[in-house]
């Protein structure tokens, strides 16, 4: 295309520019394809070599196989026939190491571990630690060999394509390949430096147990009977679990002592799971249960059957419970909960002409100030109060939080000047605007977000449910603040039937509190199983009743900013509920 009035000399640069752009455009797919091969094939080669040639070692007469991986299982993982022990946060790289015992003589292991388990575990740790440099060198060499093989294949593919197309041989082909090899090796070195820079020295503080190893954490008192009935191998099981427990004790030894334990449950939805809660509370000496609501399905008090309430009474008779109303709980459900001995209802939900009003409340529990705010919605309620669209319900939730905290927020400038202080050790305060909350429970995550916005630096931990899924370990703590989203302890109610959702696991957590009131760690359980149909504790207190597909994740917290003179103890008791 020529421009009117332009000379040939003036048009030539424009034509050359257009021609160059067209050549670059045509060459782009080939360029991208070549570099895709140079990236994908080396990674695939490294992954293949790591998988094909694991490191073999014998530690305390136990043969191990150590296999590296890319992308599939990051972190450090120990696999056994009884489950896995996983430490996912080793570095920022998607690189993993899996240790698997091979052809273990279980009777020999049982004898070795049974005679002096502590000494056996110490020797096992020491011998394996001595092998770590050799294992690391082996895996690094495998990665390098895999990358080189991948580059060689990429070069061969590229040269073959050029040959089939009849392209002329490039000058300085060898120099080009050497430059590419050097670039690849440089990338490998940079990746190694990134892995070193992102190494997490506290990787041992986040772990995850699966299978029988996790089930042992859940039902320590019942496993003997269970496995004697199933495979007569309890001695062997006990030895393997004992080894894992001894290693876990060494990790726990660095943590502060525990003054009390708090169990978090949510979204029971009439499931017959209170016997499970009772077994768990007994097994772990739980001192307090915090329940963030959705007890019913359709919001009516008549749904809480005598058998269901009996199971709840059995739990609350042994372990006190703090409860607040969820979006499936009407004022009638709340009133029923107030009649159960051992249950303290936080806040209140009352009906008005347009919908529902909610009030927040708090208690002094074992040295902690724990507050709760119900959900303003009710299943089948009018307008926004019965809606499911978050665009409609989120503003309603936030407005309810703002109204409930009107007397607590106080003067923003005054609040900011004293935001780092906490309430006195006994939980008292001169006025609501002086209160510092160790735990502020609500039902929905949007409520927790608004609580954080309204009370910056005055809430140490929020606790919610509603979404039927536990939040990720990486989202639990940020800048010392803890936000716990609990899954459905009732396994989701009727969502799998009504909405076609996949049935979530039965989920609950236990948090350890130190004598100085620091929250030190949380263990989170998830049981992928069907719910028992009976609310009878006699029929639902064994692992068989709930299945043994259990995951137990342990996360340690960094210290939070609280007063130095705090004291927490199960002997301090629980006060009556105070309105906010």
Coordinates of C-alpha atoms in Angstrom, one line a residue:
X1 CA 0.0 0.0 0.0
X2 CA 1.4 3.3 -1.1
X3 CA 0.7 6.8 0.2
X4 CA -0.3 9.4 -2.3
X5 CA 2.4 11.9 -2.9
X6 CA 5.1 9.9 -1.2
X7 CA 8.3 9.2 -3.0
X8 CA 9.8 5.7 -3.4
X9 CA 12.6 6.7 -1.0
X10 CA 10.1 7.7 1.7
X11 CA 8.0 4.6 1.3
X12 CA 10.9 2.1 1.5
X13 CA 11.4 2.3 5.4
X14 CA 7.7 1.7 6.0
X15 CA 7.6 -1.3 3.7
X16 CA 10.7 -2.8 5.4
X17 CA 9.2 -2.3 8.8
X18 CA 6.0 -4.0 7.8
X19 CA 7.9 -6.9 6.3
X20 CA 10.0 -7.3 9.4
X21 CA 6.8 -7.3 11.6
X22 CA 5.3 -10.0 9.3
X23 CA 8.4 -12.2 9.5
X24 CA 8.5 -11.9 13.3
X25 CA 4.8 -12.8 13.5
X26 CA 5.3 -15.9 11.3
X27 CA 8.4 -16.9 13.3
X28 CA 6.7 -16.5 16.7
X29 CA 5.0 -20.0 16.9
X30 CA 8.2 -21.7 16.1
X31 CA 10.2 -19.6 18.6
X32 CA 7.6 -20.3 21.3
X33 CA 7.6 -24.0 20.5
X34 CA 11.4 -24.3 20.7
X35 CA 11.5 -22.6 24.0
X36 CA 8.6 -24.6 25.3
X37 CA 10.5 -27.8 24.5
X38 CA 13.6 -26.4 26.2
X39 CA 11.6 -25.8 29.3
X40 CA 9.2 -28.7 29.4
X41 CA 11.6 -31.5 28.4
X42 CA 14.3 -30.7 31.0
X43 CA 11.7 -30.6 33.7
X44 CA 10.1 -33.8 32.5
X45 CA 13.6 -35.4 32.3
X46 CA 14.4 -34.3 35.9
X47 CA 11.1 -35.7 37.2
X48 CA 11.6 -39.0 35.3
X49 CA 15.1 -39.5 36.6
X50 CA 14.1 -38.7 40.2
X51 CA 11.3 -41.3 39.9
X52 CA 13.3 -43.9 38.2
X53 CA 16.4 -43.9 40.4
X54 CA 15.5 -43.5 44.1
X55 CA 18.1 -43.5 46.8
X56 CA 18.2 -46.7 48.8
X57 CA 19.5 -46.9 52.4
X58 CA 19.2 -49.0 55.5
X59 CA 18.7 -47.3 58.9
X60 CA 18.6 -49.4 62.0
X61 CA 18.0 -52.5 59.9
X62 CA 15.0 -50.7 58.2
X63 CA 15.4 -50.4 54.4
X64 CA 14.3 -47.1 53.0
X65 CA 13.7 -45.7 49.5
X66 CA 14.1 -42.0 49.1
X67 CA 12.5 -40.5 46.0
X68 CA 12.4 -37.0 44.7
X69 CA 9.5 -35.4 42.9
X70 CA 8.6 -32.2 41.0
X71 CA 5.2 -30.5 41.4
X72 CA 3.4 -33.7 42.6
X73 CA 4.2 -33.8 46.3
X74 CA 6.2 -30.8 47.6
X75 CA 7.9 -30.9 51.0
X76 CA 9.0 -33.9 53.0
X77 CA 6.8 -36.9 53.1
X78 CA 7.0 -40.2 54.9
X79 CA 4.8 -43.0 53.5
X80 CA 4.0 -46.3 55.3
X81 CA 1.3 -48.9 54.8
X82 CA -0.4 -47.3 57.8
X83 CA -0.6 -43.8 56.3
X84 CA 1.5 -40.8 55.5
X85 CA 3.3 -38.1 57.6
X86 CA 3.7 -35.0 55.5
X87 CA 5.6 -31.7 56.0
X88 CA 4.5 -29.6 53.0
X89 CA 6.3 -26.3 53.7
X90 CA 10.0 -27.1 53.3
X91 CA 10.9 -24.5 50.7
X92 CA 9.2 -22.3 48.2
X93 CA 10.0 -24.7 45.4
X94 CA 7.5 -27.3 44.1
X95 CA 10.1 -30.0 44.9
X96 CA 9.4 -32.9 47.2
X97 CA 11.2 -35.8 48.9
X98 CA 9.3 -39.0 49.8
X99 CA 10.7 -41.6 52.2
X100 CA 9.2 -45.0 52.0
X101 CA 10.2 -48.1 54.0
X102 CA 10.7 -51.1 51.8
X103 CA 10.2 -54.8 52.6
X104 CA 10.3 -54.2 56.3
X105 CA 10.5 -57.2 58.7
X106 CA 7.6 -56.0 60.9
X107 CA 8.3 -58.6 63.6
X108 CA 11.9 -57.5 63.8
X109 CA 10.8 -53.9 63.9
X110 CA 8.3 -54.6 66.6
X111 CA 11.0 -56.3 68.7
X112 CA 13.5 -53.5 68.2
X113 CA 11.1 -50.7 68.9
X114 CA 9.4 -52.5 71.8
X115 CA 12.5 -53.1 73.9
X116 CA 13.5 -49.4 74.2
X117 CA 11.4 -47.2 71.9
X118 CA 13.1 -43.9 72.9
X119 CA 16.6 -45.3 72.2
X120 CA 15.4 -46.8 68.9
X121 CA 13.9 -43.5 67.8
X122 CA 17.0 -41.5 68.7
X123 CA 19.3 -44.0 66.8
X124 CA 16.9 -43.9 63.9
X125 CA 17.0 -40.1 63.8
X126 CA 20.8 -39.9 64.2
X127 CA 21.5 -42.5 61.5
X128 CA 19.1 -40.9 59.0
X129 CA 20.6 -37.4 59.8
X130 CA 24.0 -38.7 58.8
X131 CA 22.6 -39.8 55.5
X132 CA 21.0 -36.5 54.6
X133 CA 24.1 -35.0 52.8
X134 CA 24.5 -38.1 50.7
X135 CA 20.7 -38.1 49.9
X136 CA 20.8 -34.4 49.0
X137 CA 23.8 -34.9 46.7
X138 CA 22.1 -37.9 45.0
X139 CA 18.9 -36.0 44.3
X140 CA 20.8 -32.9 43.1
X141 CA 22.8 -35.1 40.7
X142 CA 19.6 -36.7 39.4
X143 CA 18.0 -33.3 38.7
X144 CA 21.1 -32.2 36.8
X145 CA 21.3 -35.4 34.8
X146 CA 17.5 -35.2 34.0
X147 CA 17.9 -31.6 32.9
X148 CA 20.8 -32.4 30.6
X149 CA 18.9 -35.3 29.1
X150 CA 15.9 -33.1 28.5
X151 CA 18.0 -30.5 26.8
X152 CA 19.6 -33.1 24.6
X153 CA 16.2 -34.4 23.6
X154 CA 15.0 -30.8 22.9
X155 CA 18.1 -30.1 20.8
X156 CA 17.6 -33.4 18.8
X157 CA 14.0 -32.6 18.2
X158 CA 14.8 -29.1 17.0
X159 CA 17.6 -30.3 14.7
X160 CA 15.3 -33.0 13.3
X161 CA 12.6 -30.5 12.5
X162 CA 15.2 -28.2 10.8
X163 CA 16.4 -31.1 8.8
X164 CA 13.0 -32.2 7.7
X165 CA 12.1 -28.7 6.6
X166 CA 15.4 -28.5 4.6
X167 CA 16.6 -25.5 6.6
X168 CA 20.3 -24.8 6.1
X169 CA 22.8 -25.7 8.9
X170 CA 23.4 -22.8 11.2
X171 CA 26.8 -21.4 11.6
X172 CA 28.4 -21.9 15.0
X173 CA 25.8 -24.6 15.9
X174 CA 28.1 -26.0 18.6
X175 CA 28.6 -22.6 20.2
X176 CA 24.8 -22.0 20.2
X177 CA 24.2 -25.3 22.0
X178 CA 26.9 -24.6 24.6
X179 CA 25.3 -21.2 25.3
X180 CA 21.9 -22.9 25.7
X181 CA 23.5 -25.5 28.0
X182 CA 25.1 -22.8 30.1
X183 CA 21.8 -20.9 30.3
X184 CA 20.0 -24.0 31.5
X185 CA 22.7 -24.7 34.1
X186 CA 22.5 -21.1 35.2
X187 CA 18.7 -21.5 35.6
X188 CA 19.3 -24.7 37.7
X189 CA 21.7 -22.8 39.9
X190 CA 19.2 -19.9 40.3
X191 CA 16.5 -22.3 41.2
X192 CA 18.8 -23.9 43.8
X193 CA 19.6 -20.5 45.3
X194 CA 15.8 -19.7 45.4
X195 CA 15.2 -22.9 47.2
X196 CA 18.0 -22.1 49.7
X197 CA 16.6 -18.6 50.2
X198 CA 13.1 -19.8 50.8
X199 CA 14.0 -22.6 53.1
X200 CA 11.6 -22.7 56.0
X201 CA 13.5 -23.4 59.2
X202 CA 10.2 -24.0 60.9
X203 CA 9.0 -26.6 58.4
X204 CA 8.5 -29.2 61.1
X205 CA 5.7 -27.0 62.7
X206 CA 3.2 -27.8 60.0
X207 CA 2.5 -31.5 59.5
X208 CA -0.3 -33.7 58.2
X209 CA -1.2 -37.3 59.1
X210 CA -3.3 -39.5 57.0
X211 CA -4.8 -43.0 57.2
X212 CA -4.3 -45.1 60.4
X213 CA -1.6 -42.7 61.7
X214 CA -4.3 -40.0 61.7
X215 CA -6.9 -42.4 63.1
X216 CA -4.6 -43.1 66.0
X217 CA -4.8 -39.5 66.9
X218 CA -8.5 -39.6 66.9
X219 CA -9.3 -42.8 68.7
X220 CA -6.3 -43.7 70.8
X221 CA -8.4 -45.7 73.3
X222 CA -10.4 -47.7 70.7
X223 CA -7.6 -48.7 68.2
X224 CA -6.6 -51.8 70.1
X225 CA -10.1 -53.3 69.8
X226 CA -10.5 -52.2 66.2
X227 CA -7.3 -53.7 64.9
X228 CA -7.5 -56.9 67.0
X229 CA -10.9 -57.5 65.3
X230 CA -9.5 -56.7 61.8
X231 CA -6.0 -58.1 61.4
X232 CA -4.6 -59.3 64.7
X233 CA -1.6 -57.1 64.2
X234 CA -1.9 -54.6 67.0
X235 CA 1.6 -55.2 68.3
X236 CA 3.0 -54.2 65.0
X237 CA 0.6 -51.3 64.7
X238 CA 1.5 -50.1 68.2
X239 CA 5.2 -50.2 67.4
X240 CA 4.9 -48.1 64.2
X241 CA 2.5 -45.7 65.9
X242 CA 4.8 -45.5 68.9
X243 CA 7.7 -44.5 66.7
X244 CA 5.7 -41.8 65.1
X245 CA 4.5 -40.6 68.5
X246 CA 8.0 -40.5 69.8
X247 CA 9.2 -38.4 66.9
X248 CA 6.1 -36.1 67.4
X249 CA 7.0 -35.7 71.1
X250 CA 10.4 -34.4 70.1
X251 CA 8.7 -31.8 68.0
X252 CA 6.2 -30.9 70.7
X253 CA 9.0 -30.7 73.3
X254 CA 10.0 -27.3 71.8
X255 CA 6.5 -25.9 72.3
X256 CA 5.2 -24.4 75.6
X257 CA 3.2 -26.5 78.0
X258 CA -0.6 -26.7 77.6
X259 CA -2.9 -25.2 80.2
X260 CA -6.2 -26.0 78.4
X261 CA -7.6 -27.2 75.0
X262 CA -10.4 -25.8 73.0
X263 CA -12.3 -27.8 70.4
X264 CA -14.0 -26.0 67.5
X265 CA -17.0 -27.5 65.8
X266 CA -19.6 -26.0 63.4
X267 CA -22.5 -26.7 61.1
X268 CA -23.7 -29.9 62.7
X269 CA -27.0 -29.8 60.7
X270 CA -28.7 -32.4 62.8
X271 CA -26.0 -35.0 62.0
X272 CA -25.6 -37.8 64.6
X273 CA -22.0 -36.8 65.2
X274 CA -22.2 -35.6 68.8
X275 CA -21.0 -39.1 70.0
X276 CA -17.9 -38.5 67.9
X277 CA -17.4 -35.1 69.5
X278 CA -17.7 -36.7 72.9
X279 CA -15.1 -39.4 72.2
X280 CA -12.7 -36.8 70.9
X281 CA -13.2 -34.5 73.8
X282 CA -12.6 -37.3 76.2
X283 CA -9.5 -38.6 74.4
X284 CA -7.8 -35.2 74.3
X285 CA -9.0 -33.7 77.6
X286 CA -10.8 -30.9 75.9
X287 CA -11.8 -28.2 78.3
X288 CA -14.1 -26.1 76.1
X289 CA -16.1 -26.5 72.9
X290 CA -16.8 -23.5 70.7
X291 CA -19.7 -24.2 68.3
X292 CA -20.4 -21.6 65.6
X293 CA -23.9 -22.7 64.8
X294 CA -26.1 -24.1 62.1
X295 CA -27.5 -26.7 64.4
X296 CA -30.7 -27.3 62.4
X297 CA -31.4 -27.7 58.7
X298 CA -34.6 -25.6 58.1
X299 CA -34.4 -23.3 61.1
X300 CA -37.2 -24.8 63.2
X301 CA -36.9 -25.8 66.8
X302 CA -39.0 -29.0 66.3
X303 CA -36.1 -30.4 64.2
X304 CA -34.0 -30.9 67.4
X305 CA -35.3 -34.3 68.2
X306 CA -35.1 -35.8 71.7
X307 CA -32.4 -38.3 70.6
X308 CA -30.3 -35.5 69.1
X309 CA -30.6 -33.3 72.2
X310 CA -29.7 -36.2 74.4
X311 CA -26.5 -36.7 72.5
X312 CA -25.7 -33.0 72.9
X313 CA -26.5 -33.1 76.6
X314 CA -24.1 -35.9 77.1
X315 CA -21.3 -33.8 75.5
X316 CA -22.1 -30.6 77.4
X317 CA -22.4 -32.5 80.7
X318 CA -18.7 -33.4 80.4
X319 CA -17.3 -30.4 78.4
X320 CA -18.8 -26.9 78.5
X321 CA -19.9 -25.5 75.2
X322 CA -20.2 -22.0 73.8
X323 CA -22.8 -21.8 71.1
X324 CA -24.1 -19.1 68.7
X325 CA -26.8 -19.2 66.1
X326 CA -26.0 -19.7 62.4
X327 CA -28.0 -18.8 59.4
X328 CA -30.0 -22.1 59.7
X329 CA -30.9 -21.4 63.3
X330 CA -34.1 -19.5 64.2
X331 CA -34.8 -17.8 67.6
X332 CA -36.7 -21.0 68.4
X333 CA -33.6 -23.1 67.9
X334 CA -31.6 -20.6 70.0
X335 CA -34.1 -20.9 72.9
X336 CA -33.9 -24.7 72.8
X337 CA -30.1 -24.4 73.1
X338 CA -30.4 -22.2 76.1
X339 CA -32.2 -25.1 77.9
X340 CA -29.3 -27.5 77.7
X341 CA -27.1 -27.6 80.8
X342 CA -23.5 -26.8 80.1
X343 CA -24.3 -24.8 76.9
X344 CA -23.7 -21.0 77.1
X345 CA -25.3 -19.1 74.2
X346 CA -23.3 -16.2 73.0
X347 CA -25.3 -13.2 71.8
X348 CA -29.0 -13.5 70.8
X349 CA -31.2 -13.5 67.7
X350 CA -34.7 -11.9 67.9
X351 CA -37.4 -11.4 65.3
X352 CA -38.6 -8.0 64.3
X353 CA -41.1 -6.7 61.7
X354 CA -38.7 -6.9 58.8
X355 CA -36.4 -9.8 59.8
X356 CA -34.1 -10.4 62.7
X357 CA -31.9 -8.5 65.1
X358 CA -28.7 -9.9 66.5
X359 CA -26.8 -9.0 69.6
X360 CA -23.2 -10.0 70.5
X361 CA -22.1 -11.3 73.9
X362 CA -18.9 -12.5 75.6
X363 CA -17.7 -14.6 78.5
X364 CA -14.5 -14.9 80.5
X365 CA -13.5 -18.5 80.0
X366 CA -10.5 -19.9 81.8
X367 CA -8.6 -16.6 81.5
X368 CA -9.7 -15.9 77.9
X369 CA -12.2 -13.3 76.7
X370 CA -14.4 -15.1 74.1
X371 CA -17.1 -13.2 72.2
X372 CA -19.7 -14.4 69.8
X373 CA -22.2 -12.9 67.3
X374 CA -25.0 -14.8 65.7
X375 CA -25.8 -14.8 62.0
X376 CA -28.8 -12.4 61.3
X377 CA -30.2 -14.7 58.6
X378 CA -32.7 -17.6 59.1
X379 CA -33.4 -20.3 56.5
X380 CA -36.7 -19.3 54.8
X381 CA -36.7 -15.9 56.3
X382 CA -38.1 -12.8 54.6
X383 CA -36.1 -10.9 51.9
X384 CA -32.4 -10.7 52.4
X385 CA -32.7 -12.6 55.7
X386 CA -33.6 -15.8 53.8
X387 CA -31.5 -15.1 50.6
X388 CA -28.4 -17.0 49.4
X389 CA -27.0 -14.5 47.0
X390 CA -23.8 -13.1 48.6
X391 CA -24.4 -9.7 46.8
X392 CA -27.5 -9.4 48.9
X393 CA -26.5 -11.1 52.1
X394 CA -22.9 -9.7 52.5
X395 CA -24.1 -6.1 53.1
X396 CA -26.7 -7.5 55.6
X397 CA -24.0 -9.4 57.5
X398 CA -21.7 -6.4 57.7
X399 CA -24.5 -4.1 58.8
X400 CA -25.4 -6.5 61.5
X401 CA -21.8 -6.6 62.8
X402 CA -21.6 -2.8 62.7
X403 CA -24.8 -2.5 64.7
X404 CA -23.8 -5.1 67.3
X405 CA -20.4 -3.4 67.8
X406 CA -21.8 0.2 68.1
X407 CA -20.9 0.4 71.8
X408 CA -17.6 -1.6 71.5
X409 CA -15.8 0.3 68.7
X410 CA -15.7 3.5 70.6
X411 CA -13.6 6.5 69.5
X412 CA -11.5 5.4 66.5
X413 CA -8.6 7.7 67.5
X414 CA -8.6 6.5 71.1
X415 CA -8.9 2.9 69.9
X416 CA -5.9 3.3 67.6
X417 CA -3.8 4.8 70.4
X418 CA -4.4 1.8 72.6
X419 CA -4.8 -0.9 70.0
X420 CA -1.8 -3.0 71.1
X421 CA -3.0 -3.4 74.7
X422 CA -5.1 -6.3 75.9
X423 CA -7.6 -6.7 78.6
X424 CA -6.5 -7.4 82.2
X425 CA -5.7 -11.1 82.9
X426 CA -9.2 -11.6 84.5
X427 CA -10.9 -10.4 81.3
X428 CA -12.5 -7.3 82.9
X429 CA -12.5 -3.9 81.3
X430 CA -13.6 -0.4 82.3
X431 CA -15.9 -0.1 79.3
X432 CA -16.9 -2.2 76.2
X433 CA -14.6 0.0 74.1
X434 CA -11.6 -1.2 76.2
X435 CA -12.2 -4.9 75.6
X436 CA -9.6 -7.0 73.9
X437 CA -11.0 -10.3 72.5
X438 CA -8.9 -13.4 72.5
X439 CA -11.5 -15.2 70.4
X440 CA -14.4 -13.5 68.5
X441 CA -16.7 -16.2 67.0
X442 CA -19.3 -15.7 64.4
X443 CA -20.9 -17.9 61.8
X444 CA -19.8 -16.5 58.4
X445 CA -16.4 -15.5 57.1
X446 CA -17.8 -12.1 55.9
X447 CA -18.7 -11.4 59.6
X448 CA -15.1 -12.1 60.6
X449 CA -13.8 -9.7 57.9
X450 CA -16.1 -7.0 59.2
X451 CA -15.1 -7.7 62.8
X452 CA -11.4 -7.2 61.8
X453 CA -12.3 -4.0 60.1
X454 CA -14.3 -2.6 63.0
X455 CA -11.9 -3.8 65.8
X456 CA -8.4 -3.6 64.3
X457 CA -5.8 -5.1 66.7
X458 CA -8.4 -5.8 69.3
X459 CA -9.1 -9.4 68.2
X460 CA -6.5 -12.1 68.5
X461 CA -8.4 -14.9 66.8
X462 CA -11.6 -15.1 64.8
X463 CA -13.5 -18.3 64.5
X464 CA -16.3 -19.0 61.9
X465 CA -17.8 -21.9 59.9
X466 CA -20.6 -21.8 57.3
X467 CA -18.6 -22.7 54.2
X468 CA -18.2 -26.4 55.2
X469 CA -14.5 -26.3 54.5
X470 CA -11.5 -25.7 56.7
X471 CA -9.3 -22.8 55.5
X472 CA -5.8 -23.6 54.3
X473 CA -2.9 -23.8 56.8
X474 CA -1.2 -20.9 55.1
X475 CA -4.3 -18.7 55.8
X476 CA -4.5 -19.5 59.5
X477 CA -2.1 -16.8 60.8
X478 CA -0.9 -13.5 59.4
X479 CA 1.0 -10.9 61.4
X480 CA 0.3 -12.7 64.6
X481 CA -3.5 -12.7 64.0
X482 CA -5.3 -16.1 63.7
X483 CA -8.3 -16.7 61.6
X484 CA -9.9 -20.1 62.0
X485 CA -12.5 -21.3 59.5
X486 CA -13.9 -24.6 60.6
X487 CA -15.4 -27.2 58.3
X488 CA -18.8 -28.9 58.8
X489 CA -18.7 -31.3 61.8
X490 CA -22.1 -32.5 60.4
X491 CA -20.6 -33.2 57.0
X492 CA -22.7 -30.6 55.2
X493 CA -26.3 -31.4 56.1
X494 CA -28.4 -31.8 53.0
X495 CA -26.2 -29.9 50.5
X496 CA -25.2 -33.1 48.7
X497 CA -28.9 -33.9 48.1
X498 CA -30.4 -30.4 47.7
X499 CA -27.5 -28.8 45.7
X500 CA -25.7 -31.8 44.4
X501 CA -22.5 -30.8 46.2
X502 CA -19.9 -33.4 47.0
X503 CA -20.2 -34.4 50.6
X504 CA -17.5 -32.8 52.7
X505 CA -15.5 -34.5 55.4
X506 CA -16.5 -34.4 59.0
X507 CA -14.2 -31.6 60.3
X508 CA -13.2 -30.2 63.7
X509 CA -10.1 -28.8 65.4
X510 CA -8.5 -28.6 68.7
X511 CA -6.4 -25.7 69.9
X512 CA -3.8 -25.7 72.7
X513 CA -3.5 -22.7 75.0
X514 CA -0.4 -22.2 77.1
X515 CA -0.4 -21.1 80.8
X516 CA 0.4 -17.5 79.6
X517 CA -2.7 -17.6 77.3
X518 CA -0.7 -17.9 74.1
X519 CA -2.4 -20.0 71.4
X520 CA 0.4 -22.4 70.6
X521 CA -0.9 -24.9 68.0
X522 CA -4.0 -26.4 66.4
X523 CA -4.7 -29.9 65.3
X524 CA -7.3 -30.1 62.5
X525 CA -9.2 -33.3 61.7
X526 CA -11.1 -34.3 58.6
X527 CA -12.8 -37.7 58.3
X528 CA -14.0 -38.7 54.8
X529 CA -16.8 -41.1 55.8
X530 CA -20.5 -41.5 56.0
X531 CA -22.3 -40.3 59.1
X532 CA -23.7 -42.8 61.6
X533 CA -27.5 -43.0 61.5
X534 CA -27.8 -43.4 65.3
X535 CA -27.3 -40.7 67.9
X536 CA -26.5 -43.4 70.5
X537 CA -23.1 -43.0 72.0
X538 CA -23.0 -46.8 72.6
X539 CA -23.3 -47.3 68.8
X540 CA -21.0 -44.5 67.6
X541 CA -17.9 -44.5 69.7
X542 CA -15.6 -46.7 67.7
X543 CA -13.5 -46.0 64.6
X544 CA -15.6 -48.4 62.6
X545 CA -18.7 -46.2 63.0
X546 CA -17.0 -43.2 61.3
X547 CA -14.4 -44.9 59.1
X548 CA -10.6 -44.7 59.3
X549 CA -10.0 -42.4 56.3
X550 CA -8.8 -39.6 58.6
X551 CA -6.5 -36.7 58.0
X552 CA -4.9 -34.9 61.0
X553 CA -2.9 -31.7 60.3
X554 CA -0.8 -30.0 63.0
X555 CA 0.0 -26.2 62.7
X556 CA 2.1 -24.4 65.3
X557 CA 1.4 -20.6 65.8
X558 CA 4.0 -17.9 66.2
X559 CA 3.6 -15.9 69.5
X560 CA 0.8 -13.3 69.5
X561 CA 1.0 -9.8 71.0
X562 CA -0.7 -10.0 74.4
X563 CA 0.1 -8.8 77.9
X564 CA 2.9 -10.5 79.8
X565 CA 0.9 -11.0 83.0
X566 CA -1.8 -13.1 81.5
X567 CA -2.7 -16.4 83.1
X568 CA -4.9 -19.2 81.7
X569 CA -6.0 -22.3 83.4
X570 CA -8.9 -24.8 83.3
X571 CA -9.4 -24.0 87.0
X572 CA -10.5 -20.5 86.4
X573 CA -14.0 -21.5 85.2
X574 CA -16.5 -19.7 82.8
X575 CA -18.5 -16.6 83.7
X576 CA -22.0 -15.9 82.7
X577 CA -22.6 -14.3 79.3
X578 CA -22.2 -10.5 79.2
X579 CA -24.0 -8.5 76.5
X580 CA -21.9 -6.2 74.3

